[in-house]
PDB file of C-alpha atoms in Angstrom:
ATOM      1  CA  UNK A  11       0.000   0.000   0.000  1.00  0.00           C
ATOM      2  CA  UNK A  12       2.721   2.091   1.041  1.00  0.00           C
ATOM      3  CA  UNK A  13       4.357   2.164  -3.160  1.00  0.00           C
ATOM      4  CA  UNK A  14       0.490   2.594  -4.300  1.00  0.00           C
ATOM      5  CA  UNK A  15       0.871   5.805  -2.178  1.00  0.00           C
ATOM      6  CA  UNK A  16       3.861   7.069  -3.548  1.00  0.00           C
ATOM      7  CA  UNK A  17       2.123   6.597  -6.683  1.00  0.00           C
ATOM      8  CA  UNK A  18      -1.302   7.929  -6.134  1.00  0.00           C
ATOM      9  CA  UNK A  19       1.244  11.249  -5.460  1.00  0.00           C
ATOM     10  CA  UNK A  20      -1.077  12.564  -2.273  1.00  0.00           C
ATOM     11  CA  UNK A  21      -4.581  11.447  -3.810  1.00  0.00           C
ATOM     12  CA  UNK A  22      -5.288   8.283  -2.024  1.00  0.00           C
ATOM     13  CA  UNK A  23      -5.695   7.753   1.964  1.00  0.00           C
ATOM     14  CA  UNK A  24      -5.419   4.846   3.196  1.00  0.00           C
ATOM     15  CA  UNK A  25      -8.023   3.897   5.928  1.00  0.00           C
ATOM     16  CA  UNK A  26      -7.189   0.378   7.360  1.00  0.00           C
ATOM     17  CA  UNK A  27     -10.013  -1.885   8.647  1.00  0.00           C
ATOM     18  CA  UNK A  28      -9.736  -5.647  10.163  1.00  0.00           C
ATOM     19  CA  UNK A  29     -10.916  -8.424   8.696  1.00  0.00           C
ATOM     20  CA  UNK A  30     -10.265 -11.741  10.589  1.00  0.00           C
ATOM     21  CA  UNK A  31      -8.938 -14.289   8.002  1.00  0.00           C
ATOM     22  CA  UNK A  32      -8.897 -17.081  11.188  1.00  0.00           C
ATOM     23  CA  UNK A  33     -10.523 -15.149  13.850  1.00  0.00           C
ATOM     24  CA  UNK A  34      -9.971 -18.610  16.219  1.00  0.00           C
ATOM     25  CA  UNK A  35      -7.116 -20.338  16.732  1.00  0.00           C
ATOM     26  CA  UNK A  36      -7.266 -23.558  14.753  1.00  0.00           C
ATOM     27  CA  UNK A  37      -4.423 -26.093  15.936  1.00  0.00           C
ATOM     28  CA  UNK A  38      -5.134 -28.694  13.590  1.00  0.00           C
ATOM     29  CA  UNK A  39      -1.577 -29.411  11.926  1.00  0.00           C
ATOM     30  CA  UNK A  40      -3.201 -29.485   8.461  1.00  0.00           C
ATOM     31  CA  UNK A  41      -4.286 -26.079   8.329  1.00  0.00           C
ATOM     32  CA  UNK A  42      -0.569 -25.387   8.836  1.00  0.00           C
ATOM     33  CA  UNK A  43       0.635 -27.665   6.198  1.00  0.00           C
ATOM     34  CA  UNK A  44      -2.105 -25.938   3.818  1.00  0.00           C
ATOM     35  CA  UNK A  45      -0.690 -22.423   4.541  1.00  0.00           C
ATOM     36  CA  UNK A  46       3.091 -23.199   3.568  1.00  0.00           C
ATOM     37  CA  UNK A  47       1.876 -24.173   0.603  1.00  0.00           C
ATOM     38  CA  UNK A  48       0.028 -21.065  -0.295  1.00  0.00           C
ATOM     39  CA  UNK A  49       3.537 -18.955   1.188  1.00  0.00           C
ATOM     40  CA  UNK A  50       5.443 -20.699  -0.830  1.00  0.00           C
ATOM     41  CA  UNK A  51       3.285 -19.685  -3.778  1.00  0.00           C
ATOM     42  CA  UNK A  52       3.968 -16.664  -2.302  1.00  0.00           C
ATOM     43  CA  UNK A  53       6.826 -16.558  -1.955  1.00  0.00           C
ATOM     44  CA  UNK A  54       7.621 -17.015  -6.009  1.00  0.00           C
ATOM     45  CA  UNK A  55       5.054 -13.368  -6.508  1.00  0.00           C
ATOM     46  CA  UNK A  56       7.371 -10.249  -6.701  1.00  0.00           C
ATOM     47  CA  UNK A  57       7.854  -8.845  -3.194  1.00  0.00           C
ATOM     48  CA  UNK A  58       7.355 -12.136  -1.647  1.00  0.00           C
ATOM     49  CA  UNK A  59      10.965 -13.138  -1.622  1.00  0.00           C
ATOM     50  CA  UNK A  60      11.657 -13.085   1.990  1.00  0.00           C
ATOM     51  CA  UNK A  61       8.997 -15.071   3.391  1.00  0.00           C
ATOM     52  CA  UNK A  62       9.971 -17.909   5.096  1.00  0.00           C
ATOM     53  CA  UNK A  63       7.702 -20.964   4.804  1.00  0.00           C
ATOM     54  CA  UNK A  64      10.467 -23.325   5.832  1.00  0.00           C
ATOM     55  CA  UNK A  65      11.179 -21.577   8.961  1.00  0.00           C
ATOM     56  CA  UNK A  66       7.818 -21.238   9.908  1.00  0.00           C
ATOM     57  CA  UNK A  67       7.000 -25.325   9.225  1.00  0.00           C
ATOM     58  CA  UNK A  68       9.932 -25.726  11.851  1.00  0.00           C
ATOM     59  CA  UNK A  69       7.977 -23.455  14.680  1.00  0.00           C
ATOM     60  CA  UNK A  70       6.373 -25.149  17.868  1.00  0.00           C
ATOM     61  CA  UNK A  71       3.412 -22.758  18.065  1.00  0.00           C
ATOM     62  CA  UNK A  72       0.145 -23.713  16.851  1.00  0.00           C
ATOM     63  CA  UNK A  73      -0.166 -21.350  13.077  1.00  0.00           C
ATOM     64  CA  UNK A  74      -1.302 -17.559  14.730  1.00  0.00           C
ATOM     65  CA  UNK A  75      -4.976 -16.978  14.197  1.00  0.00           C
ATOM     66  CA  UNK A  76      -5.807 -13.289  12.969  1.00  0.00           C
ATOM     67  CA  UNK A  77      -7.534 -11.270  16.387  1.00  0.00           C
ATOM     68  CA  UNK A  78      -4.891 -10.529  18.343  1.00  0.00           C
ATOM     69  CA  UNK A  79      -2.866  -9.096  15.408  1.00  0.00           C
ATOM     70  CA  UNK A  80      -6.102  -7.180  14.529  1.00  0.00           C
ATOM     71  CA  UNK A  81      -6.528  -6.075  18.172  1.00  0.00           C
ATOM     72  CA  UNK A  82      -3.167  -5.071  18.252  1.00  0.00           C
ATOM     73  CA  UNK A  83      -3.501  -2.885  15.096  1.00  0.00           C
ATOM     74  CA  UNK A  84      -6.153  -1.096  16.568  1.00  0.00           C
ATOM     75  CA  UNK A  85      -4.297  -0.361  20.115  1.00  0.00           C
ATOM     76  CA  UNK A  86      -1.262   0.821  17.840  1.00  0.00           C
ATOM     77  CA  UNK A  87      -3.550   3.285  15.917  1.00  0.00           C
ATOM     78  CA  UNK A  88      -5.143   4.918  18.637  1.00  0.00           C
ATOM     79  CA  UNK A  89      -1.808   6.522  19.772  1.00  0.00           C
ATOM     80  CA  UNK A  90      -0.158   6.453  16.622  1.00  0.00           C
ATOM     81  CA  UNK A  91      -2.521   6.771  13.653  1.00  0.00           C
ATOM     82  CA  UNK A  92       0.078   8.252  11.426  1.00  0.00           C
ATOM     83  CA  UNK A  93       1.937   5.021  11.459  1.00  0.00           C
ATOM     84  CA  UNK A  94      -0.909   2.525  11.065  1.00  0.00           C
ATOM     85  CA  UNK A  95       0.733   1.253   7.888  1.00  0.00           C
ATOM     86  CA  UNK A  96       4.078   0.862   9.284  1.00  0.00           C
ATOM     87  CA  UNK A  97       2.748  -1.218  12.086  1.00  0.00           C
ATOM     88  CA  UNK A  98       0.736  -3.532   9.245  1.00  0.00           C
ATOM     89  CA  UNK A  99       3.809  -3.849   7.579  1.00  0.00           C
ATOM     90  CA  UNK A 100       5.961  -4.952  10.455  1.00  0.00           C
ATOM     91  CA  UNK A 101       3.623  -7.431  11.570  1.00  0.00           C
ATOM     92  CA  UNK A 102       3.702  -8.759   8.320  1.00  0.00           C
ATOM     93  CA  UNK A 103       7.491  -8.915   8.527  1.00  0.00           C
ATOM     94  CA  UNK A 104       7.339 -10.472  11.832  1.00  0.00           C
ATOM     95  CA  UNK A 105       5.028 -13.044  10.493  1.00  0.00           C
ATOM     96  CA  UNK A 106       6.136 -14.276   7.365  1.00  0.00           C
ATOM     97  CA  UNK A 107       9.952 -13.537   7.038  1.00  0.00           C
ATOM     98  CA  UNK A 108      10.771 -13.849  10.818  1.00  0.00           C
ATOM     99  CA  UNK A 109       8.078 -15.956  11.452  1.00  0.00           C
ATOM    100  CA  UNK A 110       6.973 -14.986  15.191  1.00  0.00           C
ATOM    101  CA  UNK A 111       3.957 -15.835  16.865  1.00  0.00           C
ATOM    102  CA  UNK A 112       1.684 -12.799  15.838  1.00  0.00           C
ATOM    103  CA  UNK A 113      -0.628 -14.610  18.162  1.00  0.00           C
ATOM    104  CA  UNK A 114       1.041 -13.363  21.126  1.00  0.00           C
ATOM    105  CA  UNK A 115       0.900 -10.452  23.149  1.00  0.00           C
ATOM    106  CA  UNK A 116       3.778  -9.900  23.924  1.00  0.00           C
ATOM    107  CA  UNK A 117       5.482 -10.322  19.749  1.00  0.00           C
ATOM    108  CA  UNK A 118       3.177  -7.425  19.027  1.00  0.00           C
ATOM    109  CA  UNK A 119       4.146  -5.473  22.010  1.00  0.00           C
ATOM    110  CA  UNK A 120       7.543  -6.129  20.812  1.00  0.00           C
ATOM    111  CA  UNK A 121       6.952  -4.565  17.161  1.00  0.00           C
ATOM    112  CA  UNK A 122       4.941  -1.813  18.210  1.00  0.00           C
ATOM    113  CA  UNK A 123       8.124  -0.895  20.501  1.00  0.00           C
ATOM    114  CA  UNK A 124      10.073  -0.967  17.718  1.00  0.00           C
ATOM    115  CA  UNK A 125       7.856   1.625  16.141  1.00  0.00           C
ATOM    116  CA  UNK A 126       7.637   3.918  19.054  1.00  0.00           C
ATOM    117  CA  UNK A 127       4.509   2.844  20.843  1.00  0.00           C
ATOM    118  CA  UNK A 128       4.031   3.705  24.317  1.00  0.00           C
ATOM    119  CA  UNK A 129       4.359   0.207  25.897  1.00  0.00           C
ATOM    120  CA  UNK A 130       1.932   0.596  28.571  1.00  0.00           C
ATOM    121  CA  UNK A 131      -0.732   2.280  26.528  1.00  0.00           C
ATOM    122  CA  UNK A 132      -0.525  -0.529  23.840  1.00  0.00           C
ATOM    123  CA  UNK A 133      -1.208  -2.980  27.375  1.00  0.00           C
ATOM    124  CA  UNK A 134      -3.957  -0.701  28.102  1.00  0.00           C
ATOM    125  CA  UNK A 135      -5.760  -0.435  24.609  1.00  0.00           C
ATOM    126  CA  UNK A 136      -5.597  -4.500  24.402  1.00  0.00           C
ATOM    127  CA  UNK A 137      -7.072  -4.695  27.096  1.00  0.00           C
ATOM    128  CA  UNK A 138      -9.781  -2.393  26.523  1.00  0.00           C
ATOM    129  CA  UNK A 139     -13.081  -4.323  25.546  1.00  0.00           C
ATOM    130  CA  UNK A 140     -14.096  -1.963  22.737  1.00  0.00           C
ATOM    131  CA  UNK A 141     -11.105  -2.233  20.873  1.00  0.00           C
ATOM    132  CA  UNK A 142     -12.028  -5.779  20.162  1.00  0.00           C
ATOM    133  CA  UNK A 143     -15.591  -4.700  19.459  1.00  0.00           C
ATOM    134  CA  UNK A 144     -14.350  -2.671  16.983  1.00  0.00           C
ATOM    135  CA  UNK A 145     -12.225  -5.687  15.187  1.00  0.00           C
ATOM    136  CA  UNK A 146     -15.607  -7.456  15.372  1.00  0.00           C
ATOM    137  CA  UNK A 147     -17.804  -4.601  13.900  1.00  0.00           C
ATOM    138  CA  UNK A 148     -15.076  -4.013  11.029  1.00  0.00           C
ATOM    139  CA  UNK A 149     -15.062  -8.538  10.563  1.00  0.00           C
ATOM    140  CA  UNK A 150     -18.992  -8.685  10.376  1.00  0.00           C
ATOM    141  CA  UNK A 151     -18.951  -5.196   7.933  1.00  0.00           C
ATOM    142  CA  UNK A 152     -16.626  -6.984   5.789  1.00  0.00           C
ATOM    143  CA  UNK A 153     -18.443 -10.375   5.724  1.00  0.00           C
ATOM    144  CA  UNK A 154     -22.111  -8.279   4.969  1.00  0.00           C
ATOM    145  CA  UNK A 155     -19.871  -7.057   1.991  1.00  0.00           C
ATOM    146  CA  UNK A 156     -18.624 -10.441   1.059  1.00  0.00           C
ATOM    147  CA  UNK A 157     -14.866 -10.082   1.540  1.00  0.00           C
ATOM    148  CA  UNK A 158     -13.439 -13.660   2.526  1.00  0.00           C
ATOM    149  CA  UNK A 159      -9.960 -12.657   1.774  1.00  0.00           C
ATOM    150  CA  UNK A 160      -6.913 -10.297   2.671  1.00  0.00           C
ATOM    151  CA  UNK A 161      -5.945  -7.920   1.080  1.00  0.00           C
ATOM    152  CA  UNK A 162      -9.326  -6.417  -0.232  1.00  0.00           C
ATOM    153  CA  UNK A 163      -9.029  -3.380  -1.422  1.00  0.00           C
ATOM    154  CA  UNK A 164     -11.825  -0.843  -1.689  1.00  0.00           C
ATOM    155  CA  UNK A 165     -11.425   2.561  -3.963  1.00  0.00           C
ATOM    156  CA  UNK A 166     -13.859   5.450  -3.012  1.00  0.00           C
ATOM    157  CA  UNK A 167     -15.544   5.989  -6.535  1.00  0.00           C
ATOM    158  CA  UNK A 168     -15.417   2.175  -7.220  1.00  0.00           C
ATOM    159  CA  UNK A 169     -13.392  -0.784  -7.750  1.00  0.00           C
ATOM    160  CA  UNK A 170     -12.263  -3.497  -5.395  1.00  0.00           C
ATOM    161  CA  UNK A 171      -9.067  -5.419  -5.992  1.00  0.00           C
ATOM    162  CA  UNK A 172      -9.286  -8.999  -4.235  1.00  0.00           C
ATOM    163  CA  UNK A 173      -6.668 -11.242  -2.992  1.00  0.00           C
ATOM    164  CA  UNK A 174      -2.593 -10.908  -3.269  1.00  0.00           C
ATOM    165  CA  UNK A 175      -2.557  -8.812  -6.907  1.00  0.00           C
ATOM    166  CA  UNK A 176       0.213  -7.207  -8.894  1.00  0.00           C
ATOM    167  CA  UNK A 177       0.824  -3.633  -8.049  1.00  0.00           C
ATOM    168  CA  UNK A 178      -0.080  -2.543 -11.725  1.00  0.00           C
ATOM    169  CA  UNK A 179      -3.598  -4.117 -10.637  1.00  0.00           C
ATOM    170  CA  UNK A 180      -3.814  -2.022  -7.652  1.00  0.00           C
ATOM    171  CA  UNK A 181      -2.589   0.945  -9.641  1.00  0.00           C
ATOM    172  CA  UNK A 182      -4.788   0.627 -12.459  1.00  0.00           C
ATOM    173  CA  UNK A 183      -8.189   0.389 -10.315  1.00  0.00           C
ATOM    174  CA  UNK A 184      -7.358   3.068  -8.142  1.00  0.00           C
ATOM    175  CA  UNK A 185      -6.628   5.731 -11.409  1.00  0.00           C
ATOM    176  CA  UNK A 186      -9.901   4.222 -12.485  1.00  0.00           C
ATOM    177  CA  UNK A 187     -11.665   5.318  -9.281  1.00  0.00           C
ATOM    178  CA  UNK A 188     -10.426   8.482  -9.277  1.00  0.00           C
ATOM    179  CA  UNK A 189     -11.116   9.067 -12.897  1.00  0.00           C
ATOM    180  CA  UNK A 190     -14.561   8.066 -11.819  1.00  0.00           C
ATOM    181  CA  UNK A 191     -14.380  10.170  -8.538  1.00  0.00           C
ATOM    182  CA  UNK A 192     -13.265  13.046 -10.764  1.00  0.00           C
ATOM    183  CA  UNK A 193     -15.996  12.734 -13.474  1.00  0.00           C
ATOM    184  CA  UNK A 194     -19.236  12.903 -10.657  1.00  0.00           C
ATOM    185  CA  UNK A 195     -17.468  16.055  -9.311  1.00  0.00           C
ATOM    186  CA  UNK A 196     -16.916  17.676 -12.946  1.00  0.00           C
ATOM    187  CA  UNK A 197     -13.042  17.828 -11.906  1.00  0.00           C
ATOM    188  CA  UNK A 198     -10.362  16.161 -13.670  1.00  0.00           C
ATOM    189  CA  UNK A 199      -8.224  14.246 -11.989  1.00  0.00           C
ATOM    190  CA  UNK A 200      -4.146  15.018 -12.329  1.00  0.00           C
TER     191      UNK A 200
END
């Protein structure tokens, strides 16, 4: 998201929402098995280079389910919205290249540290019940929608990109929507 900024050239904001691929943790060892296989699909996909199937195969933990990431995304915004999208990205470092358990507290304490978070607020906001009412609200929006799969992408003046995509895909439908979002306001867009 962070190059489709740079190239949107300060048209596009970015406003992240959850939505809870494996909202419950699931320790059957096939879903595990099933996942390295799609990350080392991924893994072949420009930009996908570093992740680390292999390492993650050799991990103890049961495969990390998706709320406490999501909870922790939302604790991490409320003191630090301008760096939402660095925390998203450095959870998805810790997940698939170093291959942490983005299940536990205490990992995603660690990378919002890294970014600056006040540790003890980030304890406070996990714990706070309506953070994870919010994760909920955003998981059932997205389900009423009929996203079942991250990332979706949603353009203000159309077009929804689906799934792991090239970045000309995510380029193309966002000049599209604002092309679009220019035209109903009788503006071109740059």
């Amino acid at each position: 998201m962070r190059d489709l900024s740079r190239a949107a050239g300060g048209r596009l904001r970015i406003r992240y929402r959850t939505f809870l691929l494996s909202p419950q943790p699931d320790p059957n060892p096939m879903r595990k098995e099933a996942i390295m296989g799609h990350w080392k699909m991924a893994r072949s996909a420009p930009g996908g280079e570093e992740i680390n199937p292999e390492l993650m195969a050799t991990r103890e933990f049961p495969y990390p389910y998706s709320t406490p990431g999501a909870v922790a995304l939302k604790a991490f915004a409320r003191q630090l919205p301008e760096r939402e999208g660095d925390f998203v990205e450095a959870i998805e470092r810790a997940h698939l290249v170093e291959c942490r358990n983005i299940a536990d507290p205490e990992d995603l304490l660690a990378v919002a540290e890294s970014l600056g978070a006040d540790i003890p607020l980030m304890r406070d906001a996990m714990a706070d019940p309506a953070i994870e009412q919010s994760v909920w609200r955003d998981h059932m929006d997205a389900t009423g929608l009929g996203i079942h799969s991250t990332p979706t992408v949603e353009f203000a003046g159309g077009g929804l990109v689906v799934g792991a995509q090239p970045f000309e895909v995510f380029l193309a439908a966002f000049e599209a929507a604002a092309g679009a979002a220019g035209a109903a306001n009788g503006k071109p867009v740059p």
